[in-house]
Amino acid sequence: IKHMAITNRKEDLLWSTRSQAASRRNYFIFFEDISAIPRGSGNEKGLSDYLVKFAKDRNLWVYQDESNNVIIKKEGSEGAKDKAPVMLQGHIDMVCDKLAGVEHDFEKDGLDLIVKDGVLYANGTTLGADNGVAVALMMTVLDDKELESPSCRV
């Protein structure tokens, strides 16, 4: 998967620490990664398996059921382990639609992402951002080793 560069110096100033800037970069990388995996309704196995691998690569507890639902657990960080757990939820499928004349097979093709004037688009198809964004954000939280947080269930 080839990662695109999404940069905007004014926005970078909002992410004040190196860790926050890395999290922001990882968030876009995770969104790009999941956008490369076909995930229309009824075709979620590829993304479900990707999330299981993501969790296992980070030694996180993971459960995948026969319907391709995934639950991932991350223990709380030092200083927040006694706090109530946080649950984050989203769906992994997307609405698949394309403009007339666009050649795209949602069963086999990932999305063709483009950045125009600082805005992310899918080239001729739906972007799948409604919960693709939620999944990428959850992955960012799970991946961040410096984030102080209670245990997370996603």
mmCIF file of C-alpha atoms in Angstrom:
data_model
loop_
_atom_site.group_PDB
_atom_site.id
_atom_site.type_symbol
_atom_site.label_atom_id
_atom_site.label_comp_id
_atom_site.label_asym_id
_atom_site.label_seq_id
_atom_site.Cartn_x
_atom_site.Cartn_y
_atom_site.Cartn_z
ATOM 1 C CA ILE A 1 0.000 0.000 0.000
ATOM 2 C CA LYS A 2 1.414 3.376 -1.017
ATOM 3 C CA HIS A 3 0.815 6.070 1.594
ATOM 4 C CA MET A 4 -0.133 9.562 0.537
ATOM 5 C CA ALA A 5 1.210 12.642 2.208
ATOM 6 C CA ILE A 6 -1.449 14.866 3.715
ATOM 7 C CA THR A 7 0.170 17.934 5.164
ATOM 8 C CA ASN A 8 -1.025 21.352 6.151
ATOM 9 C CA ARG A 9 1.372 23.412 8.259
ATOM 10 C CA LYS A 10 -1.414 25.329 10.051
ATOM 11 C CA GLU A 11 -3.046 22.043 11.080
ATOM 12 C CA ASP A 12 0.320 20.644 12.180
ATOM 13 C CA LEU A 13 0.521 23.462 14.732
ATOM 14 C CA LEU A 14 -2.637 22.133 16.377
ATOM 15 C CA TRP A 15 -0.848 18.851 17.137
ATOM 16 C CA SER A 16 1.559 20.271 19.679
ATOM 17 C CA THR A 17 3.622 17.253 20.659
ATOM 18 C CA ARG A 18 5.661 14.870 18.557
ATOM 19 C CA SER A 19 3.430 12.021 19.778
ATOM 20 C CA GLN A 20 0.296 13.884 18.678
ATOM 21 C CA ALA A 21 1.807 14.614 15.260
ATOM 22 C CA ALA A 22 2.706 10.927 14.891
ATOM 23 C CA SER A 23 -0.826 9.945 15.884
ATOM 24 C CA ARG A 24 -2.262 12.318 13.290
ATOM 25 C CA ARG A 25 -0.006 10.834 10.606
ATOM 26 C CA ASN A 26 -0.875 7.276 11.685
ATOM 27 C CA TYR A 27 -4.584 8.127 11.598
ATOM 28 C CA PHE A 28 -4.359 9.026 7.899
ATOM 29 C CA ILE A 29 -2.197 5.973 7.189
ATOM 30 C CA PHE A 30 -4.761 3.719 8.879
ATOM 31 C CA PHE A 31 -7.588 5.338 6.888
ATOM 32 C CA GLU A 32 -5.639 4.858 3.677
ATOM 33 C CA ASP A 33 -4.896 1.228 4.571
ATOM 34 C CA ILE A 34 -8.524 0.353 5.266
ATOM 35 C CA SER A 35 -9.621 2.223 2.132
ATOM 36 C CA ALA A 36 -7.424 -0.126 0.087
ATOM 37 C CA ILE A 37 -9.473 -3.103 1.314
ATOM 38 C CA PRO A 38 -12.846 -3.748 -0.369
ATOM 39 C CA ARG A 39 -15.490 -3.533 2.383
ATOM 40 C CA GLY A 40 -18.973 -3.164 0.988
ATOM 41 C CA SER A 41 -21.849 -4.581 3.031
ATOM 42 C CA GLY A 42 -21.552 -8.368 3.030
ATOM 43 C CA ASN A 43 -17.871 -8.181 1.999
ATOM 44 C CA GLU A 44 -16.257 -7.310 5.329
ATOM 45 C CA LYS A 45 -13.984 -10.341 5.810
ATOM 46 C CA GLY A 46 -10.870 -8.690 4.356
ATOM 47 C CA LEU A 47 -11.080 -5.702 6.695
ATOM 48 C CA SER A 48 -12.115 -7.898 9.612
ATOM 49 C CA ASP A 49 -9.031 -10.075 9.086
ATOM 50 C CA TYR A 50 -6.860 -6.940 8.733
ATOM 51 C CA LEU A 51 -8.103 -5.688 12.128
ATOM 52 C CA VAL A 52 -7.403 -9.062 13.745
ATOM 53 C CA LYS A 53 -3.823 -8.967 12.395
ATOM 54 C CA PHE A 54 -3.482 -5.332 13.544
ATOM 55 C CA ALA A 55 -4.451 -6.363 17.082
ATOM 56 C CA LYS A 56 -2.250 -9.465 17.159
ATOM 57 C CA ASP A 57 0.740 -7.481 15.857
ATOM 58 C CA ARG A 58 0.344 -5.227 18.921
ATOM 59 C CA ASN A 59 -0.288 -8.062 21.386
ATOM 60 C CA LEU A 60 -3.833 -6.838 22.031
ATOM 61 C CA TRP A 61 -6.679 -9.144 23.002
ATOM 62 C CA VAL A 62 -8.876 -9.760 19.945
ATOM 63 C CA TYR A 63 -12.038 -11.696 19.138
ATOM 64 C CA GLN A 64 -13.538 -12.254 15.679
ATOM 65 C CA ASP A 65 -16.917 -13.951 15.247
ATOM 66 C CA GLU A 66 -18.357 -15.830 12.286
ATOM 67 C CA SER A 67 -20.064 -12.634 11.021
ATOM 68 C CA ASN A 68 -16.673 -10.859 10.899
ATOM 69 C CA ASN A 69 -17.396 -8.616 13.881
ATOM 70 C CA VAL A 70 -14.200 -7.780 15.752
ATOM 71 C CA ILE A 71 -13.639 -6.798 19.372
ATOM 72 C CA ILE A 72 -10.219 -5.540 20.448
ATOM 73 C CA LYS A 73 -9.203 -4.744 24.019
ATOM 74 C CA LYS A 74 -6.324 -2.572 25.185
ATOM 75 C CA GLU A 75 -5.394 -2.341 28.839
ATOM 76 C CA GLY A 76 -5.291 1.055 30.516
ATOM 77 C CA SER A 77 -2.087 3.010 30.765
ATOM 78 C CA GLU A 78 -0.220 3.724 33.990
ATOM 79 C CA GLY A 79 -2.131 6.327 35.952
ATOM 80 C CA ALA A 80 -5.460 5.433 34.318
ATOM 81 C CA LYS A 81 -5.830 1.717 35.010
ATOM 82 C CA ASP A 82 -8.307 2.369 37.830
ATOM 83 C CA LYS A 83 -10.639 4.380 35.558
ATOM 84 C CA ALA A 84 -13.765 2.885 34.006
ATOM 85 C CA PRO A 85 -13.104 1.367 30.574
ATOM 86 C CA VAL A 86 -14.005 3.294 27.432
ATOM 87 C CA MET A 87 -15.892 1.641 24.602
ATOM 88 C CA LEU A 88 -15.512 2.869 21.024
ATOM 89 C CA GLN A 89 -17.792 1.485 18.332
ATOM 90 C CA GLY A 90 -18.130 1.709 14.578
ATOM 91 C CA HIS A 91 -18.975 -0.473 11.612
ATOM 92 C CA ILE A 92 -16.483 -1.735 9.068
ATOM 93 C CA ASP A 93 -18.634 -1.914 5.954
ATOM 94 C CA MET A 94 -19.368 1.003 3.648
ATOM 95 C CA VAL A 95 -22.030 2.174 1.250
ATOM 96 C CA CYS A 96 -20.773 1.429 -2.246
ATOM 97 C CA ASP A 97 -21.779 3.873 -4.956
ATOM 98 C CA LYS A 98 -20.005 5.324 -7.939
ATOM 99 C CA LEU A 99 -20.513 7.992 -10.555
ATOM 100 C CA ALA A 100 -21.927 6.978 -13.933
ATOM 101 C CA GLY A 101 -19.179 5.768 -16.238
ATOM 102 C CA VAL A 102 -16.687 4.984 -13.450
ATOM 103 C CA GLU A 103 -15.041 1.550 -13.740
ATOM 104 C CA HIS A 104 -14.835 0.209 -10.188
ATOM 105 C CA ASP A 105 -15.618 -3.243 -8.763
ATOM 106 C CA PHE A 106 -16.393 -2.799 -5.069
ATOM 107 C CA GLU A 107 -16.004 -6.572 -4.524
ATOM 108 C CA LYS A 108 -12.336 -6.523 -5.598
ATOM 109 C CA ASP A 109 -11.066 -2.926 -5.775
ATOM 110 C CA GLY A 110 -9.917 -0.678 -2.969
ATOM 111 C CA LEU A 111 -10.717 3.007 -3.177
ATOM 112 C CA ASP A 112 -8.679 5.428 -5.262
ATOM 113 C CA LEU A 113 -8.040 8.228 -2.770
ATOM 114 C CA ILE A 114 -7.080 11.706 -3.914
ATOM 115 C CA VAL A 115 -6.322 14.947 -2.118
ATOM 116 C CA LYS A 116 -7.503 18.107 -3.823
ATOM 117 C CA ASP A 117 -7.044 21.524 -2.234
ATOM 118 C CA GLY A 118 -6.331 19.853 1.122
ATOM 119 C CA VAL A 119 -9.544 17.773 1.061
ATOM 120 C CA LEU A 120 -9.572 13.980 0.831
ATOM 121 C CA TYR A 121 -11.860 12.422 -1.802
ATOM 122 C CA ALA A 122 -12.408 9.053 -3.422
ATOM 123 C CA ASN A 123 -11.986 9.232 -7.185
ATOM 124 C CA GLY A 124 -15.473 8.639 -8.637
ATOM 125 C CA THR A 125 -16.796 6.541 -5.745
ATOM 126 C CA THR A 126 -18.125 6.960 -2.258
ATOM 127 C CA LEU A 127 -15.354 7.550 0.284
ATOM 128 C CA GLY A 128 -16.571 5.246 3.028
ATOM 129 C CA ALA A 129 -15.593 7.870 5.572
ATOM 130 C CA ASP A 130 -18.680 7.643 7.762
ATOM 131 C CA ASN A 131 -17.221 4.829 9.804
ATOM 132 C CA GLY A 132 -13.936 4.345 7.990
ATOM 133 C CA VAL A 133 -12.944 7.457 9.906
ATOM 134 C CA ALA A 134 -14.214 5.880 13.136
ATOM 135 C CA VAL A 135 -12.246 2.672 12.503
ATOM 136 C CA ALA A 136 -9.068 4.631 11.681
ATOM 137 C CA LEU A 137 -9.502 6.694 14.854
ATOM 138 C CA MET A 138 -9.962 3.569 16.974
ATOM 139 C CA MET A 139 -6.847 2.055 15.402
ATOM 140 C CA THR A 140 -4.946 5.244 16.238
ATOM 141 C CA VAL A 141 -6.028 5.037 19.894
ATOM 142 C CA LEU A 142 -5.103 1.349 20.072
ATOM 143 C CA ASP A 143 -1.734 1.966 18.417
ATOM 144 C CA ASP A 144 -0.666 4.935 20.588
ATOM 145 C CA LYS A 145 1.668 3.694 23.317
ATOM 146 C CA GLU A 146 2.024 7.159 24.875
ATOM 147 C CA LEU A 147 -1.678 7.960 25.207
ATOM 148 C CA GLU A 148 -2.791 8.070 28.825
ATOM 149 C CA SER A 149 -6.174 6.361 28.868
ATOM 150 C CA PRO A 150 -8.290 3.847 30.714
ATOM 151 C CA SER A 151 -8.726 0.437 29.163
ATOM 152 C CA CYS A 152 -10.386 0.544 25.743
ATOM 153 C CA ARG A 153 -12.824 -1.847 24.130
ATOM 154 C CA VAL A 154 -13.374 -1.335 20.404
#
